[in-house]
Amino acid sequence: MADFPKTVEEIFDDFQRRRSGLLKALTDDLEELYQQADPEKDNLCLYGTREGTWSVELPAEEVPPELPEPCLGINFARDGMQKRDWVALVAVHSDSWLLAVAFFYAVKLDAQGRMRLFKLINQHQTLFESVSQRNKYKNVAPPGAAGTAGPVVKRKKFDEGRPTESKYPSGRLLKADDVSPALKGRAAELFWPDNQLWYLVEIINVNAKTKQAKIVYASGEEEDLDLAEIVREGHMALL
């Protein structure tokens, strides 16, 4: 146990690395995870490693185990539910496991140290929030996409010299302090994780108290946004 992380910074670094591996499993490597979680095999667990990778393995044989164990038998539920629901379920249990490991390490910290660790951890979205946000975008066609259903909308007039979509943002990222009625009428770019593009939008309404906003794309399509979530994800750039 000598190499276990001991300080707040070391424990948080361990948390971030394990979270990074699990997030990759639940997003970029999802098809590989789905195949490895074979219901025909014995009880399987999804592990995030200290190296920032992931693995699907049988549970530890030691009793009690060296570390808290992740959810047992994720493979058995795979074929009994919708794929997106299975991913969400695995994400929830993975979030619980990450916290269990972090506070297993933190047992010798004082109350102030544990509070500081929790605040650092809480800067990140949960895995569940991350995969739910990704699924939300996957179920909506990009603005102005060909073949999308719905009423004909009038295109919004933007600066003709500015592209309506791009691979990189040209403004600065939205910050929590920016969320105010002053955002109304502001041009911005909104990032879509599914196709990795930034779309030109105008903020047409803002509720600073609830952190909700309505935006309109260059195509004329409108969307309601949770600005608190957008800020956490870094998915809006102000122009």
mmCIF file with all atom_site columns, C-alpha atoms in Angstrom, residues 49-229:
data_model
loop_
_atom_site.group_PDB
_atom_site.id
_atom_site.type_symbol
_atom_site.label_atom_id
_atom_site.label_alt_id
_atom_site.label_comp_id
_atom_site.label_asym_id
_atom_site.label_entity_id
_atom_site.label_seq_id
_atom_site.pdbx_PDB_ins_code
_atom_site.Cartn_x
_atom_site.Cartn_y
_atom_site.Cartn_z
_atom_site.occupancy
_atom_site.B_iso_or_equiv
_atom_site.pdbx_formal_charge
_atom_site.auth_seq_id
_atom_site.auth_comp_id
_atom_site.auth_asym_id
_atom_site.auth_atom_id
_atom_site.pdbx_PDB_model_num
ATOM 1   C CA . THR A 1 49  ? -6.850  2.295   -14.223 1.00 0.00 ? 49  THR A CA 1
ATOM 2   C CA . ARG A 1 50  ? -4.282  4.662   -12.756 1.00 0.00 ? 50  ARG A CA 1
ATOM 3   C CA . GLU A 1 51  ? -2.742  4.839   -16.228 1.00 0.00 ? 51  GLU A CA 1
ATOM 4   C CA . GLY A 1 52  ? -5.886  6.414   -17.697 1.00 0.00 ? 52  GLY A CA 1
ATOM 5   C CA . THR A 1 53  ? -7.058  3.268   -19.488 1.00 0.00 ? 53  THR A CA 1
ATOM 6   C CA . TRP A 1 54  ? -9.941  0.856   -18.886 1.00 0.00 ? 54  TRP A CA 1
ATOM 7   C CA . SER A 1 55  ? -10.461 -2.888  -18.747 1.00 0.00 ? 55  SER A CA 1
ATOM 8   C CA . VAL A 1 56  ? -13.274 -5.392  -18.352 1.00 0.00 ? 56  VAL A CA 1
ATOM 9   C CA . GLU A 1 57  ? -12.177 -8.081  -15.929 1.00 0.00 ? 57  GLU A CA 1
ATOM 10  C CA . LEU A 1 58  ? -13.369 -10.649 -13.437 1.00 0.00 ? 58  LEU A CA 1
ATOM 11  C CA . PRO A 1 59  ? -13.553 -9.245  -9.889  1.00 0.00 ? 59  PRO A CA 1
ATOM 12  C CA . ALA A 1 60  ? -10.530 -9.454  -7.604  1.00 0.00 ? 60  ALA A CA 1
ATOM 13  C CA . GLU A 1 61  ? -10.084 -12.800 -5.882  1.00 0.00 ? 61  GLU A CA 1
ATOM 14  C CA . GLU A 1 62  ? -8.757  -11.331 -2.617  1.00 0.00 ? 62  GLU A CA 1
ATOM 15  C CA . VAL A 1 63  ? -11.247 -11.092 0.228   1.00 0.00 ? 63  VAL A CA 1
ATOM 16  C CA . PRO A 1 64  ? -11.444 -8.327  1.234   1.00 0.00 ? 64  PRO A CA 1
ATOM 17  C CA . PRO A 1 65  ? -10.113 -6.725  -1.957  1.00 0.00 ? 65  PRO A CA 1
ATOM 18  C CA . GLU A 1 66  ? -7.210  -4.263  -1.934  1.00 0.00 ? 66  GLU A CA 1
ATOM 19  C CA . LEU A 1 67  ? -9.552  -1.516  -3.205  1.00 0.00 ? 67  LEU A CA 1
ATOM 20  C CA . PRO A 1 68  ? -13.342 -1.146  -3.348  1.00 0.00 ? 68  PRO A CA 1
ATOM 21  C CA . GLU A 1 69  ? -14.656 -3.167  -6.264  1.00 0.00 ? 69  GLU A CA 1
ATOM 22  C CA . PRO A 1 70  ? -16.765 -1.773  -9.128  1.00 0.00 ? 70  PRO A CA 1
ATOM 23  C CA . CYS A 1 71  ? -20.256 -3.044  -9.913  1.00 0.00 ? 71  CYS A CA 1
ATOM 24  C CA . LEU A 1 72  ? -20.307 -6.792  -10.462 1.00 0.00 ? 72  LEU A CA 1
ATOM 25  C CA . GLY A 1 73  ? -21.953 -8.347  -13.516 1.00 0.00 ? 73  GLY A CA 1
ATOM 26  C CA . ILE A 1 74  ? -22.349 -5.394  -15.888 1.00 0.00 ? 74  ILE A CA 1
ATOM 27  C CA . ASN A 1 75  ? -22.430 -7.909  -18.751 1.00 0.00 ? 75  ASN A CA 1
ATOM 28  C CA . PHE A 1 76  ? -25.602 -9.648  -17.531 1.00 0.00 ? 76  PHE A CA 1
ATOM 29  C CA . ALA A 1 77  ? -27.745 -6.557  -18.041 1.00 0.00 ? 77  ALA A CA 1
ATOM 30  C CA . ARG A 1 78  ? -26.359 -5.766  -21.497 1.00 0.00 ? 78  ARG A CA 1
ATOM 31  C CA . ASP A 1 79  ? -28.931 -7.527  -23.663 1.00 0.00 ? 79  ASP A CA 1
ATOM 32  C CA . GLY A 1 80  ? -31.904 -6.946  -21.371 1.00 0.00 ? 80  GLY A CA 1
ATOM 33  C CA . MET A 1 81  ? -32.218 -3.201  -21.977 1.00 0.00 ? 81  MET A CA 1
ATOM 34  C CA . GLN A 1 82  ? -31.761 -0.483  -24.574 1.00 0.00 ? 82  GLN A CA 1
ATOM 35  C CA . LYS A 1 83  ? -28.083 0.173   -25.325 1.00 0.00 ? 83  LYS A CA 1
ATOM 36  C CA . ARG A 1 84  ? -28.199 3.813   -24.185 1.00 0.00 ? 84  ARG A CA 1
ATOM 37  C CA . ASP A 1 85  ? -29.900 2.760   -20.925 1.00 0.00 ? 85  ASP A CA 1
ATOM 38  C CA . TRP A 1 86  ? -27.216 0.138   -20.331 1.00 0.00 ? 86  TRP A CA 1
ATOM 39  C CA . VAL A 1 87  ? -24.489 2.712   -20.891 1.00 0.00 ? 87  VAL A CA 1
ATOM 40  C CA . ALA A 1 88  ? -26.198 5.089   -18.448 1.00 0.00 ? 88  ALA A CA 1
ATOM 41  C CA . LEU A 1 89  ? -26.476 2.298   -15.860 1.00 0.00 ? 89  LEU A CA 1
ATOM 42  C CA . VAL A 1 90  ? -22.784 1.424   -16.177 1.00 0.00 ? 90  VAL A CA 1
ATOM 43  C CA . ALA A 1 91  ? -21.919 5.133   -15.954 1.00 0.00 ? 91  ALA A CA 1
ATOM 44  C CA . VAL A 1 92  ? -23.870 5.560   -12.698 1.00 0.00 ? 92  VAL A CA 1
ATOM 45  C CA . HIS A 1 93  ? -22.163 2.572   -11.092 1.00 0.00 ? 93  HIS A CA 1
ATOM 46  C CA . SER A 1 94  ? -18.776 3.766   -12.374 1.00 0.00 ? 94  SER A CA 1
ATOM 47  C CA . ASP A 1 95  ? -19.366 7.178   -10.786 1.00 0.00 ? 95  ASP A CA 1
ATOM 48  C CA . SER A 1 96  ? -20.096 5.455   -7.469  1.00 0.00 ? 96  SER A CA 1
ATOM 49  C CA . TRP A 1 97  ? -16.934 3.378   -7.773  1.00 0.00 ? 97  TRP A CA 1
ATOM 50  C CA . LEU A 1 98  ? -14.736 6.403   -8.541  1.00 0.00 ? 98  LEU A CA 1
ATOM 51  C CA . LEU A 1 99  ? -15.967 8.150   -5.395  1.00 0.00 ? 99  LEU A CA 1
ATOM 52  C CA . ALA A 1 100 ? -15.524 4.976   -3.337  1.00 0.00 ? 100 ALA A CA 1
ATOM 53  C CA . VAL A 1 101 ? -11.893 4.594   -4.450  1.00 0.00 ? 101 VAL A CA 1
ATOM 54  C CA . ALA A 1 102 ? -11.106 8.284   -3.919  1.00 0.00 ? 102 ALA A CA 1
ATOM 55  C CA . PHE A 1 103 ? -12.481 8.336   -0.378  1.00 0.00 ? 103 PHE A CA 1
ATOM 56  C CA . PHE A 1 104 ? -10.924 4.958   0.409   1.00 0.00 ? 104 PHE A CA 1
ATOM 57  C CA . TYR A 1 105 ? -7.605  6.683   -0.241  1.00 0.00 ? 105 TYR A CA 1
ATOM 58  C CA . ALA A 1 106 ? -8.794  9.806   1.623   1.00 0.00 ? 106 ALA A CA 1
ATOM 59  C CA . VAL A 1 107 ? -9.593  8.001   4.875   1.00 0.00 ? 107 VAL A CA 1
ATOM 60  C CA . LYS A 1 108 ? -6.531  9.485   6.605   1.00 0.00 ? 108 LYS A CA 1
ATOM 61  C CA . LEU A 1 109 ? -7.193  13.045  5.460   1.00 0.00 ? 109 LEU A CA 1
ATOM 62  C CA . ASP A 1 110 ? -8.722  15.459  7.937   1.00 0.00 ? 110 ASP A CA 1
ATOM 63  C CA . ALA A 1 111 ? -12.168 17.008  7.398   1.00 0.00 ? 111 ALA A CA 1
ATOM 64  C CA . GLN A 1 112 ? -10.716 20.020  5.588   1.00 0.00 ? 112 GLN A CA 1
ATOM 65  C CA . GLY A 1 113 ? -8.727  17.781  3.257   1.00 0.00 ? 113 GLY A CA 1
ATOM 66  C CA . ARG A 1 114 ? -11.740 15.616  2.453   1.00 0.00 ? 114 ARG A CA 1
ATOM 67  C CA . MET A 1 115 ? -13.828 18.712  1.724   1.00 0.00 ? 115 MET A CA 1
ATOM 68  C CA . ARG A 1 116 ? -11.131 20.097  -0.583  1.00 0.00 ? 116 ARG A CA 1
ATOM 69  C CA . LEU A 1 117 ? -10.929 16.756  -2.387  1.00 0.00 ? 117 LEU A CA 1
ATOM 70  C CA . PHE A 1 118 ? -14.688 16.654  -2.882  1.00 0.00 ? 118 PHE A CA 1
ATOM 71  C CA . LYS A 1 119 ? -14.694 20.188  -4.281  1.00 0.00 ? 119 LYS A CA 1
ATOM 72  C CA . LEU A 1 120 ? -11.970 19.259  -6.772  1.00 0.00 ? 120 LEU A CA 1
ATOM 73  C CA . ILE A 1 121 ? -13.858 16.139  -7.828  1.00 0.00 ? 121 ILE A CA 1
ATOM 74  C CA . ASN A 1 122 ? -17.092 18.081  -8.132  1.00 0.00 ? 122 ASN A CA 1
ATOM 75  C CA . GLN A 1 123 ? -15.532 20.349  -10.769 1.00 0.00 ? 123 GLN A CA 1
ATOM 76  C CA . HIS A 1 124 ? -15.959 17.447  -13.191 1.00 0.00 ? 124 HIS A CA 1
ATOM 77  C CA . GLN A 1 125 ? -19.221 16.285  -14.669 1.00 0.00 ? 125 GLN A CA 1
ATOM 78  C CA . THR A 1 126 ? -20.192 12.819  -13.544 1.00 0.00 ? 126 THR A CA 1
ATOM 79  C CA . LEU A 1 127 ? -19.772 10.080  -16.123 1.00 0.00 ? 127 LEU A CA 1
ATOM 80  C CA . PHE A 1 128 ? -23.556 9.800   -16.191 1.00 0.00 ? 128 PHE A CA 1
ATOM 81  C CA . GLU A 1 129 ? -23.884 13.499  -17.036 1.00 0.00 ? 129 GLU A CA 1
ATOM 82  C CA . SER A 1 130 ? -21.236 13.178  -19.745 1.00 0.00 ? 130 SER A CA 1
ATOM 83  C CA . VAL A 1 131 ? -22.815 10.209  -21.537 1.00 0.00 ? 131 VAL A CA 1
ATOM 84  C CA . SER A 1 132 ? -26.312 11.669  -21.159 1.00 0.00 ? 132 SER A CA 1
ATOM 85  C CA . GLN A 1 133 ? -25.161 14.915  -22.785 1.00 0.00 ? 133 GLN A CA 1
ATOM 86  C CA . ARG A 1 134 ? -23.569 12.935  -25.606 1.00 0.00 ? 134 ARG A CA 1
ATOM 87  C CA . ASN A 1 135 ? -26.759 10.930  -26.168 1.00 0.00 ? 135 ASN A CA 1
ATOM 88  C CA . LYS A 1 136 ? -28.804 14.130  -26.209 1.00 0.00 ? 136 LYS A CA 1
ATOM 89  C CA . TYR A 1 137 ? -26.786 15.446  -29.119 1.00 0.00 ? 137 TYR A CA 1
ATOM 90  C CA . LYS A 1 138 ? -26.807 12.096  -30.932 1.00 0.00 ? 138 LYS A CA 1
ATOM 91  C CA . ASN A 1 139 ? -30.594 12.088  -31.056 1.00 0.00 ? 139 ASN A CA 1
ATOM 92  C CA . VAL A 1 140 ? -30.782 15.529  -32.662 1.00 0.00 ? 140 VAL A CA 1
ATOM 93  C CA . ALA A 1 141 ? -29.700 16.257  -36.225 1.00 0.00 ? 141 ALA A CA 1
ATOM 94  C CA . PRO A 1 142 ? -27.187 19.097  -36.610 1.00 0.00 ? 142 PRO A CA 1
ATOM 95  C CA . PRO A 1 143 ? -28.837 22.427  -37.408 1.00 0.00 ? 143 PRO A CA 1
ATOM 96  C CA . GLY A 1 144 ? -29.738 22.760  -41.054 1.00 0.00 ? 144 GLY A CA 1
ATOM 97  C CA . ALA A 1 145 ? -28.962 19.090  -41.781 1.00 0.00 ? 145 ALA A CA 1
ATOM 98  C CA . ALA A 1 146 ? -30.536 17.754  -44.944 1.00 0.00 ? 146 ALA A CA 1
ATOM 99  C CA . GLY A 1 147 ? -33.595 15.583  -44.474 1.00 0.00 ? 147 GLY A CA 1
ATOM 100 C CA . THR A 1 148 ? -34.501 16.854  -41.029 1.00 0.00 ? 148 THR A CA 1
ATOM 101 C CA . ALA A 1 149 ? -38.183 16.892  -40.272 1.00 0.00 ? 149 ALA A CA 1
ATOM 102 C CA . GLY A 1 150 ? -40.046 19.962  -39.068 1.00 0.00 ? 150 GLY A CA 1
ATOM 103 C CA . PRO A 1 151 ? -41.414 23.238  -40.304 1.00 0.00 ? 151 PRO A CA 1
ATOM 104 C CA . VAL A 1 152 ? -39.636 25.433  -42.806 1.00 0.00 ? 152 VAL A CA 1
ATOM 105 C CA . VAL A 1 153 ? -37.745 28.093  -40.882 1.00 0.00 ? 153 VAL A CA 1
ATOM 106 C CA . LYS A 1 154 ? -36.410 31.441  -41.951 1.00 0.00 ? 154 LYS A CA 1
ATOM 107 C CA . ARG A 1 155 ? -32.621 31.639  -41.892 1.00 0.00 ? 155 ARG A CA 1
ATOM 108 C CA . LYS A 1 156 ? -31.129 33.941  -39.300 1.00 0.00 ? 156 LYS A CA 1
ATOM 109 C CA . LYS A 1 157 ? -29.028 36.774  -40.719 1.00 0.00 ? 157 LYS A CA 1
ATOM 110 C CA . PHE A 1 158 ? -25.474 36.733  -39.364 1.00 0.00 ? 158 PHE A CA 1
ATOM 111 C CA . ASP A 1 159 ? -22.296 38.436  -40.453 1.00 0.00 ? 159 ASP A CA 1
ATOM 112 C CA . GLU A 1 160 ? -21.921 37.188  -44.024 1.00 0.00 ? 160 GLU A CA 1
ATOM 113 C CA . GLY A 1 161 ? -18.162 36.955  -43.622 1.00 0.00 ? 161 GLY A CA 1
ATOM 114 C CA . ARG A 1 162 ? -18.386 34.452  -40.766 1.00 0.00 ? 162 ARG A CA 1
ATOM 115 C CA . PRO A 1 163 ? -18.895 30.704  -41.442 1.00 0.00 ? 163 PRO A CA 1
ATOM 116 C CA . THR A 1 164 ? -21.983 29.115  -39.885 1.00 0.00 ? 164 THR A CA 1
ATOM 117 C CA . GLU A 1 165 ? -19.959 26.094  -38.752 1.00 0.00 ? 165 GLU A CA 1
ATOM 118 C CA . SER A 1 166 ? -16.273 25.445  -38.164 1.00 0.00 ? 166 SER A CA 1
ATOM 119 C CA . LYS A 1 167 ? -13.884 22.929  -36.633 1.00 0.00 ? 167 LYS A CA 1
ATOM 120 C CA . TYR A 1 168 ? -12.459 25.423  -34.150 1.00 0.00 ? 168 TYR A CA 1
ATOM 121 C CA . PRO A 1 169 ? -13.984 28.245  -32.085 1.00 0.00 ? 169 PRO A CA 1
ATOM 122 C CA . SER A 1 170 ? -13.042 31.804  -32.968 1.00 0.00 ? 170 SER A CA 1
ATOM 123 C CA . GLY A 1 171 ? -14.240 33.400  -29.720 1.00 0.00 ? 171 GLY A CA 1
ATOM 124 C CA . ARG A 1 172 ? -13.488 32.941  -26.037 1.00 0.00 ? 172 ARG A CA 1
ATOM 125 C CA . LEU A 1 173 ? -15.177 30.242  -23.965 1.00 0.00 ? 173 LEU A CA 1
ATOM 126 C CA . LEU A 1 174 ? -18.274 31.188  -21.987 1.00 0.00 ? 174 LEU A CA 1
ATOM 127 C CA . LYS A 1 175 ? -17.619 31.549  -18.234 1.00 0.00 ? 175 LYS A CA 1
ATOM 128 C CA . ALA A 1 176 ? -20.033 31.347  -15.325 1.00 0.00 ? 176 ALA A CA 1
ATOM 129 C CA . ASP A 1 177 ? -19.572 35.073  -14.700 1.00 0.00 ? 177 ASP A CA 1
ATOM 130 C CA . ASP A 1 178 ? -20.828 35.784  -18.239 1.00 0.00 ? 178 ASP A CA 1
ATOM 131 C CA . VAL A 1 179 ? -24.304 34.397  -17.552 1.00 0.00 ? 179 VAL A CA 1
ATOM 132 C CA . SER A 1 180 ? -26.433 37.512  -17.262 1.00 0.00 ? 180 SER A CA 1
ATOM 133 C CA . PRO A 1 181 ? -29.175 39.332  -19.197 1.00 0.00 ? 181 PRO A CA 1
ATOM 134 C CA . ALA A 1 182 ? -26.373 41.092  -21.092 1.00 0.00 ? 182 ALA A CA 1
ATOM 135 C CA . LEU A 1 183 ? -25.894 37.899  -23.141 1.00 0.00 ? 183 LEU A CA 1
ATOM 136 C CA . LYS A 1 184 ? -29.173 38.534  -24.952 1.00 0.00 ? 184 LYS A CA 1
ATOM 137 C CA . GLY A 1 185 ? -28.460 39.380  -28.572 1.00 0.00 ? 185 GLY A CA 1
ATOM 138 C CA . ARG A 1 186 ? -24.851 38.144  -28.331 1.00 0.00 ? 186 ARG A CA 1
ATOM 139 C CA . ALA A 1 187 ? -23.399 36.075  -31.180 1.00 0.00 ? 187 ALA A CA 1
ATOM 140 C CA . ALA A 1 188 ? -21.675 32.859  -30.122 1.00 0.00 ? 188 ALA A CA 1
ATOM 141 C CA . GLU A 1 189 ? -20.538 29.440  -31.284 1.00 0.00 ? 189 GLU A CA 1
ATOM 142 C CA . LEU A 1 190 ? -22.020 26.233  -29.856 1.00 0.00 ? 190 LEU A CA 1
ATOM 143 C CA . PHE A 1 191 ? -20.031 22.988  -29.910 1.00 0.00 ? 191 PHE A CA 1
ATOM 144 C CA . TRP A 1 192 ? -21.662 19.683  -30.917 1.00 0.00 ? 192 TRP A CA 1
ATOM 145 C CA . PRO A 1 193 ? -19.598 16.722  -29.560 1.00 0.00 ? 193 PRO A CA 1
ATOM 146 C CA . ASP A 1 194 ? -21.116 14.225  -31.993 1.00 0.00 ? 194 ASP A CA 1
ATOM 147 C CA . ASN A 1 195 ? -19.654 15.800  -35.139 1.00 0.00 ? 195 ASN A CA 1
ATOM 148 C CA . GLN A 1 196 ? -16.968 17.936  -33.445 1.00 0.00 ? 196 GLN A CA 1
ATOM 149 C CA . LEU A 1 197 ? -18.191 21.178  -35.042 1.00 0.00 ? 197 LEU A CA 1
ATOM 150 C CA . TRP A 1 198 ? -18.868 24.675  -33.693 1.00 0.00 ? 198 TRP A CA 1
ATOM 151 C CA . TYR A 1 199 ? -22.139 26.225  -34.932 1.00 0.00 ? 199 TYR A CA 1
ATOM 152 C CA . LEU A 1 200 ? -22.814 29.937  -35.205 1.00 0.00 ? 200 LEU A CA 1
ATOM 153 C CA . VAL A 1 201 ? -25.737 30.979  -32.985 1.00 0.00 ? 201 VAL A CA 1
ATOM 154 C CA . GLU A 1 202 ? -27.347 34.036  -31.465 1.00 0.00 ? 202 GLU A CA 1
ATOM 155 C CA . ILE A 1 203 ? -28.486 34.084  -27.846 1.00 0.00 ? 203 ILE A CA 1
ATOM 156 C CA . ILE A 1 204 ? -32.054 35.382  -27.996 1.00 0.00 ? 204 ILE A CA 1
ATOM 157 C CA . ASN A 1 205 ? -33.138 34.960  -24.376 1.00 0.00 ? 205 ASN A CA 1
ATOM 158 C CA . VAL A 1 206 ? -31.401 34.431  -21.019 1.00 0.00 ? 206 VAL A CA 1
ATOM 159 C CA . ASN A 1 207 ? -32.697 33.664  -17.544 1.00 0.00 ? 207 ASN A CA 1
ATOM 160 C CA . ALA A 1 208 ? -29.713 34.404  -15.316 1.00 0.00 ? 208 ALA A CA 1
ATOM 161 C CA . LYS A 1 209 ? -31.428 32.953  -12.237 1.00 0.00 ? 209 LYS A CA 1
ATOM 162 C CA . THR A 1 210 ? -32.141 29.498  -13.716 1.00 0.00 ? 210 THR A CA 1
ATOM 163 C CA . LYS A 1 211 ? -29.131 29.567  -16.094 1.00 0.00 ? 211 LYS A CA 1
ATOM 164 C CA . GLN A 1 212 ? -31.426 28.736  -19.012 1.00 0.00 ? 212 GLN A CA 1
ATOM 165 C CA . ALA A 1 213 ? -31.114 30.314  -22.447 1.00 0.00 ? 213 ALA A CA 1
ATOM 166 C CA . LYS A 1 214 ? -32.664 30.102  -25.889 1.00 0.00 ? 214 LYS A CA 1
ATOM 167 C CA . ILE A 1 215 ? -30.446 30.291  -28.962 1.00 0.00 ? 215 ILE A CA 1
ATOM 168 C CA . VAL A 1 216 ? -31.122 30.432  -32.680 1.00 0.00 ? 216 VAL A CA 1
ATOM 169 C CA . TYR A 1 217 ? -28.894 28.878  -35.338 1.00 0.00 ? 217 TYR A CA 1
ATOM 170 C CA . ALA A 1 218 ? -28.106 30.450  -38.704 1.00 0.00 ? 218 ALA A CA 1
ATOM 171 C CA . SER A 1 219 ? -30.657 28.004  -40.164 1.00 0.00 ? 219 SER A CA 1
ATOM 172 C CA . GLY A 1 220 ? -33.379 29.622  -38.049 1.00 0.00 ? 220 GLY A CA 1
ATOM 173 C CA . GLU A 1 221 ? -33.783 26.598  -35.763 1.00 0.00 ? 221 GLU A CA 1
ATOM 174 C CA . GLU A 1 222 ? -34.066 27.370  -32.059 1.00 0.00 ? 222 GLU A CA 1
ATOM 175 C CA . GLU A 1 223 ? -32.870 25.400  -29.022 1.00 0.00 ? 223 GLU A CA 1
ATOM 176 C CA . ASP A 1 224 ? -33.111 25.737  -25.254 1.00 0.00 ? 224 ASP A CA 1
ATOM 177 C CA . LEU A 1 225 ? -29.832 25.376  -23.360 1.00 0.00 ? 225 LEU A CA 1
ATOM 178 C CA . ASP A 1 226 ? -28.714 24.802  -19.786 1.00 0.00 ? 226 ASP A CA 1
ATOM 179 C CA . LEU A 1 227 ? -25.897 27.350  -19.553 1.00 0.00 ? 227 LEU A CA 1
ATOM 180 C CA . ALA A 1 228 ? -24.522 25.874  -16.326 1.00 0.00 ? 228 ALA A CA 1
ATOM 181 C CA . GLU A 1 229 ? -23.960 22.607  -18.189 1.00 0.00 ? 229 GLU A CA 1
#
